[in-house]
Structures are given as C-alpha cells and as structure tokens.
Coordinates of C-alpha atoms and ligand atoms in Angstrom, one line a residue:
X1 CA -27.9 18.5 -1.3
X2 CA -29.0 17.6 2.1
X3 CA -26.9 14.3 3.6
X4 CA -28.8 11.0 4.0
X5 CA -28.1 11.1 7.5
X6 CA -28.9 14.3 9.2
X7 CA -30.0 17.9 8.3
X8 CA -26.3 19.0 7.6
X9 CA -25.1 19.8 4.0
X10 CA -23.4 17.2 1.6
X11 CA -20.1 17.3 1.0
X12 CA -19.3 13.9 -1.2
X13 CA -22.1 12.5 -3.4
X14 CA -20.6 8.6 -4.3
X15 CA -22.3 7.5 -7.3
X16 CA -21.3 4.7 -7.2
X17 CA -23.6 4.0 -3.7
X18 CA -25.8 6.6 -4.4
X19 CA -24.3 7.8 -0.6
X20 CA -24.8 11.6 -0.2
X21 CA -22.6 12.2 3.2
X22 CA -21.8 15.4 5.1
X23 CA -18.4 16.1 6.4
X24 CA -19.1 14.1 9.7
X25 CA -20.9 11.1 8.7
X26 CA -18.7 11.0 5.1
X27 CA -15.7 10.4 7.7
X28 CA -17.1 8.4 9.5
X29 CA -18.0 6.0 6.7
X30 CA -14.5 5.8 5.5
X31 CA -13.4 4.7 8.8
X32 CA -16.4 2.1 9.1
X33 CA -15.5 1.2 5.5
X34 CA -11.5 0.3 7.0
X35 CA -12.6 -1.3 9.9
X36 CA -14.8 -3.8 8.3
X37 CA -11.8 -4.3 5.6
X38 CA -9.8 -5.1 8.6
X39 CA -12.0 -7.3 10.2
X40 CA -13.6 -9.4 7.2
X41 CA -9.2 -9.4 6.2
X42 CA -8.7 -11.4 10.0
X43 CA -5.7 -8.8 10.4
X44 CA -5.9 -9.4 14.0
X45 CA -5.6 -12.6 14.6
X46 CA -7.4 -14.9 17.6
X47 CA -4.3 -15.4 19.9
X48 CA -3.2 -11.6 19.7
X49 CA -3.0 -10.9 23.9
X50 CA -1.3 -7.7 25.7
X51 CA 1.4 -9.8 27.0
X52 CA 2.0 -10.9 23.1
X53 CA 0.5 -8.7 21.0
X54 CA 0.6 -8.5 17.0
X55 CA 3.1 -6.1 15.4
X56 CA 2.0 -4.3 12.3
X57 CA 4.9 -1.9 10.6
X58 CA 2.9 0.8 8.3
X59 CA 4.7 1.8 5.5
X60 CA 4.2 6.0 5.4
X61 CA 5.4 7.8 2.4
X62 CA 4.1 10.9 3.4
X63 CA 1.2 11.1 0.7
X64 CA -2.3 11.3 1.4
X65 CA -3.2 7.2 1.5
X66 CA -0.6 6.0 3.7
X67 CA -1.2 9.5 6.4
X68 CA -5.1 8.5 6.4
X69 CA -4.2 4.8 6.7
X70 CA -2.2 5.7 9.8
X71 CA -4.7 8.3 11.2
X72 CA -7.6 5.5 11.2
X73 CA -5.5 2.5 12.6
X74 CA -4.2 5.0 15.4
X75 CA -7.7 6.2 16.1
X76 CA -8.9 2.8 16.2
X77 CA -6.1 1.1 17.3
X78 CA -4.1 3.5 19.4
X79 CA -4.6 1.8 22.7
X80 CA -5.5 -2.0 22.0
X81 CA -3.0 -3.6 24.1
X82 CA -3.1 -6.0 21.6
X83 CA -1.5 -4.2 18.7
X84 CA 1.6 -2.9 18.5
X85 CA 2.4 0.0 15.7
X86 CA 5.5 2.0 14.0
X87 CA 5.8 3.6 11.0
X88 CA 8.0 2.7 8.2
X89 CA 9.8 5.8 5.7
X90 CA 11.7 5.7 2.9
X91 CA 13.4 8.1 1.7
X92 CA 14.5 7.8 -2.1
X93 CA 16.8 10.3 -2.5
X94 CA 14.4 12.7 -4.6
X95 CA 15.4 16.5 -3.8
X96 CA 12.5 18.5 -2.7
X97 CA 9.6 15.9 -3.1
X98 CA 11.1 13.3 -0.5
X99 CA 12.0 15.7 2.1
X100 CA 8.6 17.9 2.4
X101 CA 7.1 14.3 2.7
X102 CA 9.3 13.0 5.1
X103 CA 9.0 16.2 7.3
X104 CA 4.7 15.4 6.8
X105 CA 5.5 11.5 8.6
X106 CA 7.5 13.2 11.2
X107 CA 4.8 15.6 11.9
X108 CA 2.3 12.7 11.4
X109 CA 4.1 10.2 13.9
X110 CA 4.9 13.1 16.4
X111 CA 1.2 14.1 16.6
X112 CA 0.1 10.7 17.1
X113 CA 3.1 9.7 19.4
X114 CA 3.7 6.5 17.4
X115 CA 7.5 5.1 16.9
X116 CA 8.7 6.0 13.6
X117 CA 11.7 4.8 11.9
X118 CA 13.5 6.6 8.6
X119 CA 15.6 4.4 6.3
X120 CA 17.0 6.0 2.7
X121 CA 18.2 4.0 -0.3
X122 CA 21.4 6.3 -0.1
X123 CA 22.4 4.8 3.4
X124 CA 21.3 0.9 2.4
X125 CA 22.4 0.7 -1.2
X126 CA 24.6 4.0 -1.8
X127 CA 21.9 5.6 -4.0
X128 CA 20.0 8.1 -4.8
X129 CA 16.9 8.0 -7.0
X130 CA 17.6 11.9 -8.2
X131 CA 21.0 10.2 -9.7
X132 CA 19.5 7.3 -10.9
X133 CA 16.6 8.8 -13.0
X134 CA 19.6 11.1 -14.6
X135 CA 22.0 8.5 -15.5
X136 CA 19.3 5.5 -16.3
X137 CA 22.2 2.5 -17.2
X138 CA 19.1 0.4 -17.9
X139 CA 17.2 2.5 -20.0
X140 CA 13.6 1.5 -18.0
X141 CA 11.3 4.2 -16.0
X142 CA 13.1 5.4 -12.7
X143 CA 9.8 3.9 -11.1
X144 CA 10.9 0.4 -12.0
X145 CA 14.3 0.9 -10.1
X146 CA 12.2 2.4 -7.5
X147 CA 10.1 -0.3 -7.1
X148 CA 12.8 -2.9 -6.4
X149 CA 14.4 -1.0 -3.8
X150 CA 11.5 0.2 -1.9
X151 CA 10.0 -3.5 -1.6
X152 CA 13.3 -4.7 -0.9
X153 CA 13.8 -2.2 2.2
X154 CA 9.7 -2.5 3.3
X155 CA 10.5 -6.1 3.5
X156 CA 13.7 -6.2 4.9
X157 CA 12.9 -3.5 7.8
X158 CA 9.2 -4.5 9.0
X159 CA 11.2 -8.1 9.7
X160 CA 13.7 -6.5 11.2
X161 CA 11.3 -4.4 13.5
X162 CA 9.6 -7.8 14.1
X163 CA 6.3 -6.9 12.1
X164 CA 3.9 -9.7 12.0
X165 CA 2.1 -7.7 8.7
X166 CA 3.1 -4.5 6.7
X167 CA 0.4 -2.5 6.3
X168 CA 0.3 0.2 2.9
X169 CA -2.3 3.1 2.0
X170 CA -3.1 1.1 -1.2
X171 CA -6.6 2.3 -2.4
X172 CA -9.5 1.4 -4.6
X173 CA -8.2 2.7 -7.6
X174 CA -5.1 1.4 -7.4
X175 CA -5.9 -1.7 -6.6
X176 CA -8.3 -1.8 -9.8
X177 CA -5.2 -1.0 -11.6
X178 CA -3.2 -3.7 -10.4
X179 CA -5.6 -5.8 -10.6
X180 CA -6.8 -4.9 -14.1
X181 CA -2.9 -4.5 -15.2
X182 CA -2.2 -8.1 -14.0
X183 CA -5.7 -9.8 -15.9
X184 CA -4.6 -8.0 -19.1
X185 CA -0.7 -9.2 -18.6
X186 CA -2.2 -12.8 -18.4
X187 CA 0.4 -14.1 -15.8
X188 CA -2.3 -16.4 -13.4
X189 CA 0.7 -17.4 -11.6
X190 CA 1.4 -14.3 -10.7
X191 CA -2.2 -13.9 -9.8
X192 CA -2.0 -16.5 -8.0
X193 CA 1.3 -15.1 -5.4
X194 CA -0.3 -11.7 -5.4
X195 CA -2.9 -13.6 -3.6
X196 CA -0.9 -15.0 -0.6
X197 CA 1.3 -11.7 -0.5
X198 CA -1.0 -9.3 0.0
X199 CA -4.6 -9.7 -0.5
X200 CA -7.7 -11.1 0.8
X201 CA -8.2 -13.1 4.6
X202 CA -5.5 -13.8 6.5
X203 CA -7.5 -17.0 7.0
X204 CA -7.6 -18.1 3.3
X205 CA -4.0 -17.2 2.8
X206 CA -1.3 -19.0 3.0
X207 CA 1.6 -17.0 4.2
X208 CA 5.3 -17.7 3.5
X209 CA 8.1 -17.7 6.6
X210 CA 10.2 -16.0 4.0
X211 CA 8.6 -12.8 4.4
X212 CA 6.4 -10.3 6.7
X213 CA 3.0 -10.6 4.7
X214 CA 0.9 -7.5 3.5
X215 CA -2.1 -6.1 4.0
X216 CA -4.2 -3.2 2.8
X217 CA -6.7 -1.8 5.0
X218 CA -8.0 1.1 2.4
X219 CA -8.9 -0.8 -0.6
X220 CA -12.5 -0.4 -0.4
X221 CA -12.0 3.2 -0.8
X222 CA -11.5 5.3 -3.8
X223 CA -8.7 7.6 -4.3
X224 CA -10.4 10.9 -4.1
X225 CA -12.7 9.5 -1.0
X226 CA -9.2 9.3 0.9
X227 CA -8.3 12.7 -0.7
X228 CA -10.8 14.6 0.6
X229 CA -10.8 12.4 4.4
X230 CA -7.6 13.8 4.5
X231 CA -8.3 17.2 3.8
X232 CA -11.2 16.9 6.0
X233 CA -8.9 15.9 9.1
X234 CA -6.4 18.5 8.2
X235 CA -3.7 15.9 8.5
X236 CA -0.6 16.7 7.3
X237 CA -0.3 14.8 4.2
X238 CA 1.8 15.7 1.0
X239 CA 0.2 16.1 -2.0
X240 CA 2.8 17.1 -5.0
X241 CA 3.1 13.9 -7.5
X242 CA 7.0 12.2 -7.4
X243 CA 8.9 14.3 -10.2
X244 CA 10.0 10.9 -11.7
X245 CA 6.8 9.3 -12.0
X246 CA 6.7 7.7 -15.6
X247 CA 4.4 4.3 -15.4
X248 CA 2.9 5.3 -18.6
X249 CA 0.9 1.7 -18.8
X250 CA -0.5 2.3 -15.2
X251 CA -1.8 6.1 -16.4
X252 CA -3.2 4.3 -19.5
X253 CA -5.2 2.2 -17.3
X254 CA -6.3 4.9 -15.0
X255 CA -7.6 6.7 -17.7
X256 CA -9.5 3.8 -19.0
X257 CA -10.8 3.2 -15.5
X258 CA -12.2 6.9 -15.1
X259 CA -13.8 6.8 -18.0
X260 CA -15.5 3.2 -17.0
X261 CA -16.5 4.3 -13.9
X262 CA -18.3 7.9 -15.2
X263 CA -20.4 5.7 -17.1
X264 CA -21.2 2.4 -14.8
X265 CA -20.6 3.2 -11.7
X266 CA -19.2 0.8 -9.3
X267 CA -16.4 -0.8 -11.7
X268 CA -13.7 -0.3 -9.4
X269 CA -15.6 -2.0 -6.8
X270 CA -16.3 -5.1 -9.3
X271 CA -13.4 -5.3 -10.7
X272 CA -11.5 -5.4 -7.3
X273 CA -14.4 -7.7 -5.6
X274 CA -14.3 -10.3 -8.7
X275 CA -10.5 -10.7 -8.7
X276 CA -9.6 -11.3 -5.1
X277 CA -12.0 -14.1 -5.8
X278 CA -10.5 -15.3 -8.7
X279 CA -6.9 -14.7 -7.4
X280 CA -7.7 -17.1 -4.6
X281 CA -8.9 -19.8 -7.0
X282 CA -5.7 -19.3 -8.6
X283 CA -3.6 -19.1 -5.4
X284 CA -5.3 -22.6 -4.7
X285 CA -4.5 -23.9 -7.6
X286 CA -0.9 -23.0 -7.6
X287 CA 0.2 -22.6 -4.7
X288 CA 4.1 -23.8 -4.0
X289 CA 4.4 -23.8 -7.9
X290 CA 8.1 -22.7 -8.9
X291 CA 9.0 -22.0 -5.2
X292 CA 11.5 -25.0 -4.7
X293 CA 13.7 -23.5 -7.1
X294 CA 14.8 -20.3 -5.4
X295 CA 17.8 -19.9 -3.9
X296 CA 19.4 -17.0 -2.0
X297 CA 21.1 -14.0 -3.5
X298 CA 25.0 -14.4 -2.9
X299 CA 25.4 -10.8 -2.0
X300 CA 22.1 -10.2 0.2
X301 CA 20.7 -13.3 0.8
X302 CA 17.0 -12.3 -0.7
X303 CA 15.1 -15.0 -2.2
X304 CA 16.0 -14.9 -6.3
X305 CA 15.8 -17.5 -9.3
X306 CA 19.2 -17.1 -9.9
X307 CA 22.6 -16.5 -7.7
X308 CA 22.0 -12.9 -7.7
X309 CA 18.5 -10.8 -6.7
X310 CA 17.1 -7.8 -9.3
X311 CA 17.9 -5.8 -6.5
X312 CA 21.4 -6.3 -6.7
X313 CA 21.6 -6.3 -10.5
X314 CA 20.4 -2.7 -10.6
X315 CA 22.8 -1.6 -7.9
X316 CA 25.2 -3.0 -9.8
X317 CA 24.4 -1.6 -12.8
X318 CA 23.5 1.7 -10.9
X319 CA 26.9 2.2 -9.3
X320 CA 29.0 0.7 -12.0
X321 CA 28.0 4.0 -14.2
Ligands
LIG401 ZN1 -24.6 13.9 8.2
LIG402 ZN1 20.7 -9.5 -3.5

C-alpha cells in the first residue's frame, strides 16, 4: 500500500480515518495531531512572555507515551522563550522494571538537554512498591497503592518546581478507558472534577489554587499510533509492562474496547469526543460542590475529607506491617 501522500510505502493504515501514512508523513501526523490538542486545549496561555514564561513539569515514566510526549513538546517547544520545561520521575521502588526505565528518562532528558529531576517513594514515604505488593496490609491491587503515591508526589513536586500545568503521556485508549470506566461507575460528580483537573480547554476550566492543573497533549492518539512513533524515532523508551500491574476492571475494559473498535471504527475517538463534552456540562453544573468541606491532612497538609489524607492511611498501614 502506497501512502496518501507521496510515492513512499505505507507503514500504518488507521481505519479508523481511513489514513494510509508512510513513515515520514505518519510522524508527522502524530505531531500535527499533538499540536492542534495543544492549541484547541489553550495550554499556552495569552500572557506567556520570555521574561515570564509558563512552566509545564512533564511527568516521564520512562514508557513509550510519556518519552513521545516529551520528544514532540521538545521538538516543538524546545526554544520558545515562552515555555519553560523539566521532566518529572518516579521511581516506585520496583526492582528491574523501574530502573531500566529510569536509566531510558536519563538518556531521554540527556539527549534533549532538558532539566530532569528523580524523586522515589522510598526517599518521600520510606517505601518501596516491591515490599508493598509482597506484604499487601490492605488486601487491594499494588496499583491502587501506587496510584495514591504517584499522584501525591506528581502534585506535590510540579508545585514545588513551580509548574503552571503537569503534562502526562495519557493516550487515546486510555483515556477511553477512563472515560468509559467512570460512565459505567455512574459517579457524575466525579465526572464533573475530572473535568477541571485535567481535561478539556484551559479556557472552559476552572482551575483550583490547590493544585498544578493537568493536561494531556496525546489523547487524540491511539496507543499503538504512539507505539510505533516511538519506534520510528528510535527514542529510547521502555517497553516491558510493570510486574505488578493487576487493574483487572481496566483490562476488562480494554478488551471490550478492542473488540468495539475492530468492528466500528472510530469508538475511541467518540467515546473520548462525547464525554469531555458531557464532563463539562457536568463540571458546570457542579462545580464547588462538596469542596468547602475539606480540610487539610494533619500529617501532610494535602487536601482530604477527613483529618488524615489516603495517602497517609496506606503509609500507615504500609509501615505498621
Ligand atoms: Zn508519505
Ligand atoms: Zn497526608
């Protein structure tokens, strides 16, 4: 198959656009495709100048989104006086897996001369996630302990490092997850907060002091489009699945979502379009509801609804084993 675009031989055929791309102008559609997300998403806003530019931390795992999210915003971003960039790691304390990855961002960040800064749960909470998934005091997937944490240390650095938004690799299938995942839990309020955290135009959100506001530059995309972008551009991304991963609902769902898409193609894209619409409806609608009753953790300080966060709780629990 010939691409759509010059004499050169396909190398992705998206049936879902009916695209067939070869290896230069499939590339460049991806980064087109980020671009306009960041545009049509006001990322940058109006008063952005050299002498005041807008931060953006990027949290890099190593893994094949977040790499080819950096690559893009460096290319197109690199040197904008108006944008200032680092790169955010965690590091889990999962043998093996988290160090090959962290040793990817270091070659990443090195290559593209950005600033890059490493923080591990074993330093900030005294604990590691190999331990954790072994002695399980809670009895839940090591993913939902891992979840927590890394939030709690995403949102607690990129303020620290002054970041006006915290950018993550998020991509069109997992947003279609999340965004199927939260429909069928039936929570609009939550609908409604995932909203204002993290999705749609910075110029229809409305954005808490509390905390450095998300973005996701690669949602358009599907997973194996980013995949094979990265293979591509030979970046040095790590590929190897976390050893703990467990979120058997969320492979459910996948599943379900493959299947969908091999016979309509395009689901993801509806799916995703249609609730960030609705989710702004619902942010409208609720927006400010429940807020006035949180207070601050008395060991950390994070926002919670009682006196002490879920972060806290499980480090507790963690370390009283
Ligand atoms: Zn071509
Ligand atoms: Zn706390």
């Amino acid at each position: 198959m010939e691409c759509d675009k010059c004499d050169r031989e396909a190398v992705m055929n998206a049936a879902y656009s009916g695209a067939h791309l070869c290896e230069v102008h499939f590339c460049r559609s991806v980064e087109k495709r980020t671009r306009r997300r960041i545009r049509s998403d006001a990322l940058i806003p109006k008063d952005a100048t050299p002498d005041e530019p807008e931060c953006w931390v990027i949290g890099l795992s190593g893994g094949k989104d977040s790499v080819v999210l950096t690559h893009i915003l460096d290319e197109t971003f690199g040197k904008d006086p108006r944008i200032e960039m680092l790169a955010l790691t965690i590091h889990e304390g999962i043998e093996g897996y988290r160090d090959k990855s962290v040793e990817a961002c270091v070659e990443l960040a090195d290559d593209l001369d950005m600033r890059h800064e490493l923080v591990s749960y074993d330093e900030e909470f005294g604990v590691r996630m190999d331990d954790v998934a072994e002695s399980d005091p809670l009895n839940m997937a090591p993913c939902a302990y891992c979840g927590v944490f890394r939030r709690d240390l995403l949102e607690r650095y990129a303020e620290e490092f002054g970041a006006d938004k915290l950018l993550t690799g998020h991509n069109l299938d997992d947003e279609a997850q999340t965004a199927l995942m939260n429909f069928l839990e039936g929570d609009v309020k939550q609908v409604a907060k995932h909203f204002d955290a993290s999705l749609g135009s910075f110029e229809d959100r409305h954005t808490q002091n509390e905390f450095v506001p998300r973005a996701k530059p690669l949602r358009d995309i599907p997973e194996k489009e980013v995949a094979l972008y990265a293979h591509l551009k030979d970046l040095p991304a790590h590929i190897t699945e976390c050893p703990h991963a467990s979120e058997a609902y969320r492979g459910e769902i996948q599943q379900l979502l493959w299947d969908l898409e091999e016979n309509h193609p395009g689901t993801r894209h509806s799916i995703v379009a249609g609730y960030e619409e609705l989710a702004k409806l619902a942010a409208d609608e609720y927006r400010g509801a429940g807020e006035a009753d949180l207070n601050d953790c008395e060991n950390c300080g994070a926002k919670t609804s009682g006196t002490r966060c879920r972060k806290c709780k499980l480090v507790d629990a963690i370390t009283a084993v």
